[in-house]
């Protein structure tokens, strides 16, 4: 019997400081039915976000050229202005989480002093990980270390006093060993502590205010200590609607990456043409699979797929590790970690940067992307984390996934870099981002099988993101109810796919990235306020062991 | 004939429980059976309760009131589901085993178009439970 078959309601859960408020969950909801479909939706969050998304999809599909020009302008405009804000905020989140681990509040248990976890560590990690990084690891696992390595190796180039190279920091012109260290450090920087700290902040806020304070499971609840009962009014509507937008565009970006990469892989293996048509077919097909998972629910769909994914990803990781330059990778793990720690202060520095292409084009984009994913991943993590202590929670959400990312990047990126260093194999370096993974696998045995597994992984990660994302958006737009009717999840799952298609057709990946950044920006402010609210919330809790 | 009747109840929609409650009470008196009212809650704060304990207390109060109103031996059994939208049937089927009931009396709506796609909870329970199931419509 699995751990999820909880028998009855747990015994009294011990001390927890319920916030007494006049608000009744679901009081603003509209319960109705359209034809045979039952609905239970929050007014006005569902209506505003739903209608805006529909309008957006139509705009991007009807005027793709105009959309492309607009998005092409939007992305650099925001990252150039607000790069310091993204970088500084992310640093604050990391410090905040590290502080909570050592602070006395680390002993507070989510769900009350005596609450017990609903999921085992394995099931829990699988879901955390599949939701948190998923497709990104497949897309960037080889391509990012390789890109940073090759730009660092290329050194600094200037044109009229402006740096034109994309190398991190001061580059490492011609110095292969240092370029590897810098490349790995920069990659781990983007996938290590910072993103997971962003997730941890949102997840902790949601879990705390929902399980310990008895407020509905939506983003606005975290702001109760700041706004009081006003969070049930317009302030809250705005926060929740922002969260829905951020989530949808964050997901759509990943779905776009996934579709592009799956398409590239299918082209290499089976000669299936690359282009919007194939991508649209892929997104549609994969969204259909996600629909099945969403209809099967959290335990029957999402958890099962996450575990399958973790199994497959682990097999691929083990294969590359053993078939690739094993010794170099294993020693690389330690030295990458050391390089990360060494370069961390310089990479995380928010002001006075000279590597603007890198810090704005890579880092600021990443932070915006993680932040736009944070309501989704955070709520998902919160939903499966009841019964953990704050310390256990932060260590599990911050440190364990960071280490797994270091391992993943060292194995995949390290293999590709070693292929170049040892044999001069340049195909990975020269391939476009979405093809780099497959070019790396070409040099290893059993290429056809591993590439196919790679494509399957992209697809299944795609599905797990889409289905857990739909669950989350559904909960937010149902005012925190987790038992809203099935057609609502179906609606959101379909529209995630539709947004991805609309953006791919209206300017491709750069449109997706532009939307992620523009929804990530206001949400960064939301997250900063959240840190303050968490402290306020923890102060009222009884500190456990 | 029957010794233990289980009645699934959705406290958020008491008005929709219709005849099931009185049918169950009549049958219980007829056979001197006891009735267990089963509710499925969540561990996230919901419409009915902030915490699982609050939900359990509310269900117990409901059962007690039914027992007094109908003059029957009544108890409550609360169970949680992670994702009640989809796990409700499984939670109820589990509850049939947990309570050891030999008859389930539950309310259901009149089947419509969507029941071809998603069978009603009553339909699913009748199809899978080891106990006898009486589905009350209207």
mmCIF file of C-alpha atoms in Angstrom, chain A residues 4 6-9 12-13 18 25 31 36-37 118-119 210-211 214-215 217 295-299 383 386 481-484 486 489, chain B residues 13 16 41-47 49-56 77-80 82-87 94 98 113-114 118:
data_model
loop_
_atom_site.group_PDB
_atom_site.id
_atom_site.type_symbol
_atom_site.label_atom_id
_atom_site.label_comp_id
_atom_site.label_asym_id
_atom_site.label_seq_id
_atom_site.Cartn_x
_atom_site.Cartn_y
_atom_site.Cartn_z
ATOM 1 C CA UNK A 4 -0.955 8.215 -0.150
ATOM 2 C CA UNK A 6 -4.271 7.919 4.096
ATOM 3 C CA UNK A 7 -6.695 6.147 6.348
ATOM 4 C CA UNK A 8 -9.079 8.690 7.721
ATOM 5 C CA UNK A 9 -8.260 12.165 8.884
ATOM 6 C CA UNK A 12 -5.603 16.425 16.111
ATOM 7 C CA UNK A 13 -2.599 18.119 14.648
ATOM 8 C CA UNK A 18 -5.496 29.755 12.835
ATOM 9 C CA UNK A 25 -13.690 30.236 1.254
ATOM 10 C CA UNK A 31 -21.400 28.001 -9.038
ATOM 11 C CA UNK A 36 -23.568 19.797 -19.203
ATOM 12 C CA UNK A 37 -20.406 21.351 -17.681
ATOM 13 C CA UNK A 118 1.261 12.884 3.156
ATOM 14 C CA UNK A 119 3.905 11.680 0.717
ATOM 15 C CA UNK A 210 -2.984 27.599 4.232
ATOM 16 C CA UNK A 211 -2.071 24.677 6.512
ATOM 17 C CA UNK A 214 -6.468 28.123 7.665
ATOM 18 C CA UNK A 215 -6.597 30.608 4.778
ATOM 19 C CA UNK A 217 -4.820 27.969 -0.916
ATOM 20 C CA UNK A 295 -8.673 14.298 -15.402
ATOM 21 C CA UNK A 296 -7.046 11.468 -13.437
ATOM 22 C CA UNK A 297 -5.984 13.941 -10.756
ATOM 23 C CA UNK A 298 -3.058 14.459 -8.401
ATOM 24 C CA UNK A 299 -2.409 10.910 -7.228
ATOM 25 C CA UNK A 383 0.186 21.155 -1.813
ATOM 26 C CA UNK A 386 2.076 19.210 4.442
ATOM 27 C CA UNK A 481 -11.003 25.448 -3.648
ATOM 28 C CA UNK A 482 -9.313 22.198 -4.516
ATOM 29 C CA UNK A 483 -12.524 20.396 -5.388
ATOM 30 C CA UNK A 484 -13.703 22.472 -8.330
ATOM 31 C CA UNK A 486 -13.144 18.822 -13.771
ATOM 32 C CA UNK A 489 -8.914 22.061 -15.287
ATOM 33 C CA UNK B 13 -24.293 20.830 -0.577
ATOM 34 C CA UNK B 16 -28.762 18.308 -2.630
ATOM 35 C CA UNK B 41 -12.589 16.356 3.332
ATOM 36 C CA UNK B 42 -9.300 17.867 2.179
ATOM 37 C CA UNK B 43 -6.194 18.756 4.105
ATOM 38 C CA UNK B 44 -6.256 22.222 2.581
ATOM 39 C CA UNK B 45 -8.666 24.781 4.023
ATOM 40 C CA UNK B 46 -12.009 24.478 2.284
ATOM 41 C CA UNK B 47 -15.497 25.878 2.286
ATOM 42 C CA UNK B 49 -13.452 23.883 7.531
ATOM 43 C CA UNK B 50 -9.984 25.335 7.985
ATOM 44 C CA UNK B 51 -8.423 22.103 9.128
ATOM 45 C CA UNK B 52 -9.157 18.392 8.994
ATOM 46 C CA UNK B 53 -10.103 18.423 12.695
ATOM 47 C CA UNK B 54 -12.651 21.135 12.162
ATOM 48 C CA UNK B 55 -14.132 19.116 9.343
ATOM 49 C CA UNK B 56 -14.293 15.967 11.474
ATOM 50 C CA UNK B 77 -16.536 8.777 9.515
ATOM 51 C CA UNK B 78 -14.313 11.403 7.899
ATOM 52 C CA UNK B 79 -11.712 10.605 5.302
ATOM 53 C CA UNK B 80 -9.364 12.885 3.345
ATOM 54 C CA UNK B 82 -5.598 14.854 -1.846
ATOM 55 C CA UNK B 83 -7.557 15.808 -4.911
ATOM 56 C CA UNK B 84 -11.256 15.348 -4.186
ATOM 57 C CA UNK B 85 -12.327 16.337 -7.699
ATOM 58 C CA UNK B 86 -10.937 13.084 -8.981
ATOM 59 C CA UNK B 87 -10.363 10.943 -5.902
ATOM 60 C CA UNK B 94 -12.164 2.948 0.806
ATOM 61 C CA UNK B 98 -13.128 1.013 6.587
ATOM 62 C CA UNK B 113 -25.136 13.681 -21.280
ATOM 63 C CA UNK B 114 -21.938 14.036 -19.261
ATOM 64 C CA UNK B 118 -17.790 10.799 -16.372
#
